[in-house]
PDB file of C-alpha atoms and ligand atoms in Angstrom:
ATOM      1  CA  UNK A   1      77.071  25.596-166.128  1.00  0.00           C
ATOM      2  CA  UNK A   2      74.763  28.422-165.027  1.00  0.00           C
ATOM      3  CA  UNK A   3      73.518  28.071-161.491  1.00  0.00           C
ATOM      4  CA  UNK A   4      69.767  27.728-161.114  1.00  0.00           C
ATOM      5  CA  UNK A   5      68.027  30.358-158.999  1.00  0.00           C
ATOM      6  CA  UNK A   6      66.464  28.751-155.963  1.00  0.00           C
ATOM      7  CA  UNK A   7      63.502  30.577-154.494  1.00  0.00           C
ATOM      8  CA  UNK A   8      63.017  29.833-150.829  1.00  0.00           C
ATOM      9  CA  UNK A   9      60.136  31.016-148.664  1.00  0.00           C
ATOM     10  CA  UNK A  10      60.871  33.393-145.798  1.00  0.00           C
ATOM     11  CA  UNK A  11      62.556  31.687-142.860  1.00  0.00           C
ATOM     12  CA  UNK A  12      64.369  29.066-144.970  1.00  0.00           C
ATOM     13  CA  UNK A  13      68.124  29.290-145.574  1.00  0.00           C
ATOM     14  CA  UNK A  14      69.867  27.473-148.382  1.00  0.00           C
ATOM     15  CA  UNK A  15      73.218  25.706-147.916  1.00  0.00           C
ATOM     16  CA  UNK A  16      74.219  24.813-151.450  1.00  0.00           C
ATOM     17  CA  UNK A  17      77.030  22.341-152.063  1.00  0.00           C
ATOM     18  CA  UNK A  18      78.604  20.732-155.108  1.00  0.00           C
ATOM     19  CA  UNK A  19      79.475  17.521-153.311  1.00  0.00           C
ATOM     20  CA  UNK A  20      79.122  16.238-149.761  1.00  0.00           C
ATOM     21  CA  UNK A  21      79.201  12.884-147.981  1.00  0.00           C
ATOM     22  CA  UNK A  22      75.486  13.083-147.130  1.00  0.00           C
ATOM     23  CA  UNK A  23      73.207  16.106-146.846  1.00  0.00           C
ATOM     24  CA  UNK A  24      71.760  14.521-143.685  1.00  0.00           C
ATOM     25  CA  UNK A  25      75.250  14.379-142.166  1.00  0.00           C
ATOM     26  CA  UNK A  26      75.902  17.994-143.139  1.00  0.00           C
ATOM     27  CA  UNK A  27      72.564  19.047-141.652  1.00  0.00           C
ATOM     28  CA  UNK A  28      73.459  17.298-138.393  1.00  0.00           C
ATOM     29  CA  UNK A  29      76.869  18.989-138.312  1.00  0.00           C
ATOM     30  CA  UNK A  30      75.187  22.362-138.820  1.00  0.00           C
ATOM     31  CA  UNK A  31      72.556  21.562-136.188  1.00  0.00           C
ATOM     32  CA  UNK A  32      75.254  20.652-133.673  1.00  0.00           C
ATOM     33  CA  UNK A  33      76.840  24.060-134.330  1.00  0.00           C
ATOM     34  CA  UNK A  34      73.494  25.720-133.552  1.00  0.00           C
ATOM     35  CA  UNK A  35      72.033  26.307-137.036  1.00  0.00           C
ATOM     36  CA  UNK A  36      68.418  27.470-136.830  1.00  0.00           C
ATOM     37  CA  UNK A  37      65.291  25.666-137.969  1.00  0.00           C
ATOM     38  CA  UNK A  38      64.739  26.104-141.690  1.00  0.00           C
ATOM     39  CA  UNK A  39      68.277  25.349-142.885  1.00  0.00           C
ATOM     40  CA  UNK A  40      67.934  23.516-146.197  1.00  0.00           C
ATOM     41  CA  UNK A  41      70.994  21.639-147.373  1.00  0.00           C
ATOM     42  CA  UNK A  42      71.194  20.879-151.056  1.00  0.00           C
ATOM     43  CA  UNK A  43      74.017  18.993-152.776  1.00  0.00           C
ATOM     44  CA  UNK A  44      74.487  18.192-156.459  1.00  0.00           C
ATOM     45  CA  UNK A  45      76.123  14.907-155.503  1.00  0.00           C
ATOM     46  CA  UNK A  46      76.631  12.730-152.415  1.00  0.00           C
ATOM     47  CA  UNK A  47      79.557  10.387-151.855  1.00  0.00           C
ATOM     48  CA  UNK A  48      77.953   8.473-148.935  1.00  0.00           C
ATOM     49  CA  UNK A  49      74.235   8.988-149.451  1.00  0.00           C
ATOM     50  CA  UNK A  50      72.226   6.929-146.997  1.00  0.00           C
ATOM     51  CA  UNK A  51      68.840   5.277-147.195  1.00  0.00           C
ATOM     52  CA  UNK A  52      66.751   3.676-144.483  1.00  0.00           C
ATOM     53  CA  UNK A  53      67.798   0.408-142.858  1.00  0.00           C
ATOM     54  CA  UNK A  54      71.480   1.168-143.434  1.00  0.00           C
ATOM     55  CA  UNK A  55      71.149   0.967-147.208  1.00  0.00           C
ATOM     56  CA  UNK A  56      73.257   3.149-149.481  1.00  0.00           C
ATOM     57  CA  UNK A  57      71.500   5.815-151.553  1.00  0.00           C
ATOM     58  CA  UNK A  58      73.423   6.047-154.804  1.00  0.00           C
ATOM     59  CA  UNK A  59      73.746   9.764-155.524  1.00  0.00           C
ATOM     60  CA  UNK A  60      75.091  10.801-158.943  1.00  0.00           C
ATOM     61  CA  UNK A  61      74.785  14.367-160.274  1.00  0.00           C
ATOM     62  CA  UNK A  62      71.332  14.852-161.806  1.00  0.00           C
ATOM     63  CA  UNK A  63      69.032  13.839-158.945  1.00  0.00           C
ATOM     64  CA  UNK A  64      67.803  15.865-155.963  1.00  0.00           C
ATOM     65  CA  UNK A  65      69.492  15.449-152.564  1.00  0.00           C
ATOM     66  CA  UNK A  66      68.191  17.714-149.823  1.00  0.00           C
ATOM     67  CA  UNK A  67      67.947  17.760-146.048  1.00  0.00           C
ATOM     68  CA  UNK A  68      65.808  20.090-144.009  1.00  0.00           C
ATOM     69  CA  UNK A  69      66.710  20.987-140.444  1.00  0.00           C
ATOM     70  CA  UNK A  70      63.720  21.608-138.197  1.00  0.00           C
ATOM     71  CA  UNK A  71      63.489  22.337-134.484  1.00  0.00           C
ATOM     72  CA  UNK A  72      59.839  21.654-133.671  1.00  0.00           C
ATOM     73  CA  UNK A  73      58.713  22.397-130.146  1.00  0.00           C
ATOM     74  CA  UNK A  74      57.165  18.998-129.410  1.00  0.00           C
ATOM     75  CA  UNK A  75      58.080  15.510-128.213  1.00  0.00           C
ATOM     76  CA  UNK A  76      60.049  13.272-130.567  1.00  0.00           C
ATOM     77  CA  UNK A  77      57.152  10.881-131.172  1.00  0.00           C
ATOM     78  CA  UNK A  78      55.078  13.820-132.495  1.00  0.00           C
ATOM     79  CA  UNK A  79      57.921  15.285-134.520  1.00  0.00           C
ATOM     80  CA  UNK A  80      58.553  11.938-136.224  1.00  0.00           C
ATOM     81  CA  UNK A  81      55.186  12.289-138.003  1.00  0.00           C
ATOM     82  CA  UNK A  82      56.640  15.210-139.959  1.00  0.00           C
ATOM     83  CA  UNK A  83      57.932  12.628-142.458  1.00  0.00           C
ATOM     84  CA  UNK A  84      54.335  12.341-143.697  1.00  0.00           C
ATOM     85  CA  UNK A  85      54.234  16.105-144.209  1.00  0.00           C
ATOM     86  CA  UNK A  86      57.489  15.943-146.146  1.00  0.00           C
ATOM     87  CA  UNK A  87      56.157  13.090-148.307  1.00  0.00           C
ATOM     88  CA  UNK A  88      53.018  15.084-149.151  1.00  0.00           C
ATOM     89  CA  UNK A  89      55.051  18.255-149.830  1.00  0.00           C
ATOM     90  CA  UNK A  90      57.435  16.434-152.163  1.00  0.00           C
ATOM     91  CA  UNK A  91      54.590  14.636-153.957  1.00  0.00           C
ATOM     92  CA  UNK A  92      52.886  17.986-154.563  1.00  0.00           C
ATOM     93  CA  UNK A  93      56.156  19.570-155.716  1.00  0.00           C
ATOM     94  CA  UNK A  94      56.684  16.779-158.261  1.00  0.00           C
ATOM     95  CA  UNK A  95      53.136  17.203-159.447  1.00  0.00           C
ATOM     96  CA  UNK A  96      53.627  20.970-159.831  1.00  0.00           C
ATOM     97  CA  UNK A  97      56.924  20.905-161.711  1.00  0.00           C
ATOM     98  CA  UNK A  98      55.749  18.109-163.985  1.00  0.00           C
ATOM     99  CA  UNK A  99      52.762  20.253-165.026  1.00  0.00           C
ATOM    100  CA  UNK A 100      50.371  17.781-163.334  1.00  0.00           C
ATOM    101  CA  UNK A 101      51.543  14.951-165.558  1.00  0.00           C
ATOM    102  CA  UNK A 102      52.960  12.936-162.658  1.00  0.00           C
ATOM    103  CA  UNK A 103      51.009  12.259-159.505  1.00  0.00           C
ATOM    104  CA  UNK A 104      53.115  10.365-156.971  1.00  0.00           C
ATOM    105  CA  UNK A 105      51.535   8.043-154.428  1.00  0.00           C
ATOM    106  CA  UNK A 106      52.702   7.978-150.812  1.00  0.00           C
ATOM    107  CA  UNK A 107      53.881   4.541-149.704  1.00  0.00           C
ATOM    108  CA  UNK A 108      54.041   3.892-145.993  1.00  0.00           C
ATOM    109  CA  UNK A 109      56.055   4.990-144.183  1.00  0.00           C
ATOM    110  CA  UNK A 110      57.657   7.518-146.501  1.00  0.00           C
ATOM    111  CA  UNK A 111      58.430   6.574-150.059  1.00  0.00           C
ATOM    112  CA  UNK A 112      56.918   8.143-153.146  1.00  0.00           C
ATOM    113  CA  UNK A 113      55.857   5.841-155.935  1.00  0.00           C
ATOM    114  CA  UNK A 114      54.807   6.326-159.531  1.00  0.00           C
ATOM    115  CA  UNK A 115      53.242   3.392-161.377  1.00  0.00           C
ATOM    116  CA  UNK A 116      54.363   1.112-158.550  1.00  0.00           C
ATOM    117  CA  UNK A 117      57.992   2.215-158.807  1.00  0.00           C
ATOM    118  CA  UNK A 118      59.921   4.239-156.251  1.00  0.00           C
ATOM    119  CA  UNK A 119      60.791   7.780-157.267  1.00  0.00           C
ATOM    120  CA  UNK A 120      61.678   9.316-153.901  1.00  0.00           C
ATOM    121  CA  UNK A 121      62.813   8.272-150.441  1.00  0.00           C
ATOM    122  CA  UNK A 122      62.834  10.131-147.155  1.00  0.00           C
ATOM    123  CA  UNK A 123      65.183   9.610-144.227  1.00  0.00           C
ATOM    124  CA  UNK A 124      64.338  11.192-140.884  1.00  0.00           C
ATOM    125  CA  UNK A 125      66.979  11.482-138.193  1.00  0.00           C
ATOM    126  CA  UNK A 126      66.488  13.158-134.869  1.00  0.00           C
ATOM    127  CA  UNK A 127      68.310  14.347-131.790  1.00  0.00           C
ATOM    128  CA  UNK A 128      66.922  14.900-128.349  1.00  0.00           C
ATOM    129  CA  UNK A 129      68.355  16.609-125.276  1.00  0.00           C
ATOM    130  CA  UNK A 130      66.571  14.456-122.749  1.00  0.00           C
ATOM    131  CA  UNK A 131      65.274  11.429-124.633  1.00  0.00           C
ATOM    132  CA  UNK A 132      61.753  12.684-125.279  1.00  0.00           C
ATOM    133  CA  UNK A 133      61.794  16.377-126.289  1.00  0.00           C
ATOM    134  CA  UNK A 134      63.024  17.211-129.782  1.00  0.00           C
ATOM    135  CA  UNK A 135      66.319  19.070-130.115  1.00  0.00           C
ATOM    136  CA  UNK A 136      66.282  18.849-133.879  1.00  0.00           C
ATOM    137  CA  UNK A 137      65.062  16.807-136.808  1.00  0.00           C
ATOM    138  CA  UNK A 138      66.878  16.301-140.055  1.00  0.00           C
ATOM    139  CA  UNK A 139      64.598  15.187-142.865  1.00  0.00           C
ATOM    140  CA  UNK A 140      66.492  14.054-145.937  1.00  0.00           C
ATOM    141  CA  UNK A 141      64.649  13.715-149.227  1.00  0.00           C
ATOM    142  CA  UNK A 142      66.058  12.247-152.400  1.00  0.00           C
ATOM    143  CA  UNK A 143      64.248  12.297-155.728  1.00  0.00           C
ATOM    144  CA  UNK A 144      65.218  10.384-158.844  1.00  0.00           C
ATOM    145  CA  UNK A 145      65.136  13.199-161.372  1.00  0.00           C
ATOM    146  CA  UNK A 146      67.528  12.057-164.106  1.00  0.00           C
ATOM    147  CA  UNK A 147      68.557   8.580-162.928  1.00  0.00           C
ATOM    148  CA  UNK A 148      67.211   5.648-160.966  1.00  0.00           C
ATOM    149  CA  UNK A 149      68.925   2.579-159.534  1.00  0.00           C
ATOM    150  CA  UNK A 150      68.431  -0.654-161.419  1.00  0.00           C
ATOM    151  CA  UNK A 151      67.287  -2.948-158.611  1.00  0.00           C
ATOM    152  CA  UNK A 152      64.950  -5.790-159.545  1.00  0.00           C
ATOM    153  CA  UNK A 153      63.882  -6.322-155.914  1.00  0.00           C
ATOM    154  CA  UNK A 154      62.852  -2.685-155.463  1.00  0.00           C
ATOM    155  CA  UNK A 155      61.794  -1.296-158.840  1.00  0.00           C
ATOM    156  CA  UNK A 156      62.459   2.417-159.235  1.00  0.00           C
ATOM    157  CA  UNK A 157      61.879   5.119-161.803  1.00  0.00           C
ATOM    158  CA  UNK A 158      62.891   8.722-162.469  1.00  0.00           C
ATOM    159  CA  UNK A 159      61.160  11.863-163.696  1.00  0.00           C
ATOM    160  CA  UNK A 160      63.192  11.696-166.912  1.00  0.00           C
ATOM    161  CA  UNK A 161      62.168   8.085-167.509  1.00  0.00           C
ATOM    162  CA  UNK A 162      58.558   9.168-167.039  1.00  0.00           C
ATOM    163  CA  UNK A 163      58.950  11.836-169.703  1.00  0.00           C
ATOM    164  CA  UNK A 164      59.241  14.800-167.301  1.00  0.00           C
ATOM    165  CA  UNK A 165      62.859  15.985-167.387  1.00  0.00           C
ATOM    166  CA  UNK A 166      62.440  18.769-164.811  1.00  0.00           C
ATOM    167  CA  UNK A 167      65.166  20.981-163.358  1.00  0.00           C
ATOM    168  CA  UNK A 168      66.455  19.916-159.937  1.00  0.00           C
ATOM    169  CA  UNK A 169      66.522  23.574-158.843  1.00  0.00           C
ATOM    170  CA  UNK A 170      62.898  24.106-159.785  1.00  0.00           C
ATOM    171  CA  UNK A 171      61.903  20.966-157.945  1.00  0.00           C
ATOM    172  CA  UNK A 172      63.780  22.128-154.837  1.00  0.00           C
ATOM    173  CA  UNK A 173      62.063  25.544-154.954  1.00  0.00           C
ATOM    174  CA  UNK A 174      58.648  23.929-155.369  1.00  0.00           C
ATOM    175  CA  UNK A 175      59.364  21.513-152.519  1.00  0.00           C
ATOM    176  CA  UNK A 176      60.405  24.307-150.143  1.00  0.00           C
ATOM    177  CA  UNK A 177      57.235  26.170-151.117  1.00  0.00           C
ATOM    178  CA  UNK A 178      55.032  23.198-150.292  1.00  0.00           C
ATOM    179  CA  UNK A 179      56.818  22.568-146.970  1.00  0.00           C
ATOM    180  CA  UNK A 180      56.232  26.229-146.104  1.00  0.00           C
ATOM    181  CA  UNK A 181      52.556  25.796-146.999  1.00  0.00           C
ATOM    182  CA  UNK A 182      52.095  22.682-144.819  1.00  0.00           C
ATOM    183  CA  UNK A 183      54.207  23.466-141.736  1.00  0.00           C
ATOM    184  CA  UNK A 184      51.871  26.202-140.442  1.00  0.00           C
ATOM    185  CA  UNK A 185      48.956  23.776-140.964  1.00  0.00           C
ATOM    186  CA  UNK A 186      50.790  21.274-138.764  1.00  0.00           C
ATOM    187  CA  UNK A 187      51.569  23.948-136.185  1.00  0.00           C
ATOM    188  CA  UNK A 188      47.983  25.167-135.938  1.00  0.00           C
ATOM    189  CA  UNK A 189      45.941  22.007-136.608  1.00  0.00           C
ATOM    190  CA  UNK A 190      48.271  19.136-135.817  1.00  0.00           C
ATOM    191  CA  UNK A 191      48.650  15.874-137.709  1.00  0.00           C
ATOM    192  CA  UNK A 192      45.004  15.360-138.790  1.00  0.00           C
ATOM    193  CA  UNK A 193      45.068  17.417-142.057  1.00  0.00           C
ATOM    194  CA  UNK A 194      48.491  16.005-142.975  1.00  0.00           C
ATOM    195  CA  UNK A 195      47.180  12.487-142.394  1.00  0.00           C
ATOM    196  CA  UNK A 196      44.188  13.243-144.613  1.00  0.00           C
ATOM    197  CA  UNK A 197      46.360  14.622-147.430  1.00  0.00           C
ATOM    198  CA  UNK A 198      48.653  11.615-147.150  1.00  0.00           C
ATOM    199  CA  UNK A 199      45.715   9.180-147.269  1.00  0.00           C
ATOM    200  CA  UNK A 200      44.430  10.837-150.452  1.00  0.00           C
ATOM    201  CA  UNK A 201      47.641   9.639-152.067  1.00  0.00           C
ATOM    202  CA  UNK A 202      48.131   6.418-150.110  1.00  0.00           C
ATOM    203  CA  UNK A 203      49.697   3.655-152.142  1.00  0.00           C
ATOM    204  CA  UNK A 204      48.023   0.267-151.740  1.00  0.00           C
ATOM    205  CA  UNK A 205      45.123   1.320-149.502  1.00  0.00           C
ATOM    206  CA  UNK A 206      42.586  -1.505-149.459  1.00  0.00           C
ATOM    207  CA  UNK A 207      45.129  -3.872-150.992  1.00  0.00           C
ATOM    208  CA  UNK A 208      46.794  -6.990-149.575  1.00  0.00           C
ATOM    209  CA  UNK A 209      49.934  -6.180-147.622  1.00  0.00           C
ATOM    210  CA  UNK A 210      52.714  -8.116-145.951  1.00  0.00           C
ATOM    211  CA  UNK A 211      54.485  -6.476-143.021  1.00  0.00           C
ATOM    212  CA  UNK A 212      57.880  -7.832-142.065  1.00  0.00           C
ATOM    213  CA  UNK A 213      58.471  -7.018-138.438  1.00  0.00           C
ATOM    214  CA  UNK A 214      61.508  -7.869-136.329  1.00  0.00           C
ATOM    215  CA  UNK A 215      59.829 -10.831-134.675  1.00  0.00           C
ATOM    216  CA  UNK A 216      57.214 -11.953-137.184  1.00  0.00           C
ATOM    217  CA  UNK A 217      55.516 -11.400-140.519  1.00  0.00           C
ATOM    218  CA  UNK A 218      51.882 -10.292-140.753  1.00  0.00           C
ATOM    219  CA  UNK A 219      49.593 -10.621-143.757  1.00  0.00           C
ATOM    220  CA  UNK A 220      46.352  -8.774-144.293  1.00  0.00           C
ATOM    221  CA  UNK A 221      44.812  -5.707-145.896  1.00  0.00           C
ATOM    222  CA  UNK A 222      46.145  -2.163-145.582  1.00  0.00           C
ATOM    223  CA  UNK A 223      43.102  -0.373-144.173  1.00  0.00           C
ATOM    224  CA  UNK A 224      44.405   2.964-142.924  1.00  0.00           C
ATOM    225  CA  UNK A 225      46.839   5.227-141.155  1.00  0.00           C
ATOM    226  CA  UNK A 226      46.503   5.651-137.406  1.00  0.00           C
ATOM    227  CA  UNK A 227      46.676   9.009-135.584  1.00  0.00           C
ATOM    228  CA  UNK A 228      50.213   8.181-134.525  1.00  0.00           C
ATOM    229  CA  UNK A 229      51.368   7.419-138.084  1.00  0.00           C
ATOM    230  CA  UNK A 230      51.129   3.617-137.752  1.00  0.00           C
ATOM    231  CA  UNK A 231      49.927   1.549-140.682  1.00  0.00           C
ATOM    232  CA  UNK A 232      46.704  -0.300-139.872  1.00  0.00           C
ATOM    233  CA  UNK A 233      46.696  -3.882-141.147  1.00  0.00           C
ATOM    234  CA  UNK A 234      43.549  -6.025-140.907  1.00  0.00           C
ATOM    235  CA  UNK A 235      43.967  -9.793-140.927  1.00  0.00           C
ATOM    236  CA  UNK A 236      41.411 -11.994-142.707  1.00  0.00           C
ATOM    237  CA  UNK A 237      39.779 -12.820-139.357  1.00  0.00           C
ATOM    238  CA  UNK A 238      39.259  -9.101-138.654  1.00  0.00           C
ATOM    239  CA  UNK A 239      42.039  -8.549-136.118  1.00  0.00           C
ATOM    240  CA  UNK A 240      43.685  -5.172-136.630  1.00  0.00           C
ATOM    241  CA  UNK A 241      47.350  -4.482-136.037  1.00  0.00           C
ATOM    242  CA  UNK A 242      49.064  -1.107-135.811  1.00  0.00           C
ATOM    243  CA  UNK A 243      52.473  -1.275-137.433  1.00  0.00           C
ATOM    244  CA  UNK A 244      54.814   1.454-136.201  1.00  0.00           C
ATOM    245  CA  UNK A 245      58.033   0.272-137.787  1.00  0.00           C
ATOM    246  CA  UNK A 246      59.036  -2.370-140.280  1.00  0.00           C
ATOM    247  CA  UNK A 247      58.988  -3.004-143.966  1.00  0.00           C
ATOM    248  CA  UNK A 248      55.786  -3.470-145.901  1.00  0.00           C
ATOM    249  CA  UNK A 249      55.242  -5.105-149.255  1.00  0.00           C
ATOM    250  CA  UNK A 250      52.174  -4.788-151.404  1.00  0.00           C
ATOM    251  CA  UNK A 251      51.264  -7.687-153.617  1.00  0.00           C
ATOM    252  CA  UNK A 252      49.644  -5.117-155.962  1.00  0.00           C
TER     253      UNK A 252
HETATM  254  C1  BTN B 301      65.148   5.578-148.336  1.00  0.00           C
HETATM  255  O1  BTN B 301      64.216   5.475-149.118  1.00  0.00           O
HETATM  256  O2  BTN B 301      65.759   4.578-147.945  1.00  0.00           O
HETATM  257  C2  BTN B 301      65.548   6.942-147.857  1.00  0.00           C
HETATM  258  C3  BTN B 301      66.453   7.626-148.846  1.00  0.00           C
HETATM  259  C4  BTN B 301      66.864   9.021-148.408  1.00  0.00           C
HETATM  260  C5  BTN B 301      67.871   9.631-149.344  1.00  0.00           C
HETATM  261  C6  BTN B 301      68.120  11.078-149.044  1.00  0.00           C
HETATM  262  S1  BTN B 301      69.088  11.878-150.271  1.00  0.00           S
HETATM  263  C7  BTN B 301      69.274  13.268-149.248  1.00  0.00           C
HETATM  264  C8  BTN B 301      69.494  12.754-147.844  1.00  0.00           C
HETATM  265  N1  BTN B 301      70.887  12.454-147.606  1.00  0.00           N
HETATM  266  C9  BTN B 301      71.105  11.155-147.405  1.00  0.00           C
HETATM  267  O3  BTN B 301      72.213  10.640-147.181  1.00  0.00           O
HETATM  268  N2  BTN B 301      69.948  10.478-147.484  1.00  0.00           N
HETATM  269  C10 BTN B 301      68.831  11.371-147.729  1.00  0.00           C
END
């Protein structure tokens, strides 16, 4: 099989692997050995791919598995909002490589959806030296290019199933390009423009939403994204809640 040529913007370094346990794990190993910001780990296959909430991320050859190592100079709570930047960058990359045929929506906190089905998931992991400043961030992004898991509870799709059988290498190049376009925006203007771009693609905005939190379940309408990345849920009576973590379900 001929290897695809990956074009990375200046300052990004590719670590290309046939198979690995998890690109996030590999990124963390590299980070612990002092790898610089901009290391992009890409594997054709993962044997222990991980999703959020301890779920497995099934990772056969044919889909995209990547993890980006970043060392932003800001507190962890600020750095965590970079997942929204990654979601926007990946949505734009999918749009580009599909020739504008597929326009993913961003589902809070960081899934990409097409026609109400999940096509991509993002897993952010971080390390701090002192509990508040960021040592590094590892942002893993998986995209269903050729395959998608058959899970009735969480319907998924793939680019192939949507009639856009793109090359994983091209998608990775486009993604790196979009990250390189957005990161300087973040560095110079902060979260506001990222938030705006994310909201333009927000899945379920204005729709009924159920948020399952550790202690309770809230029902209301998804009315916005707060400056700190929280989902804003408005109950029927008008009370607004900022949801920082948890799982949300749209009745759609
Ligand atoms: C989710 O939606 O639950 C997040 C899924 C994240 C999957 C990606 S694939 C590349 C990277 N390596 C992993 O083990 N997980 C992330």
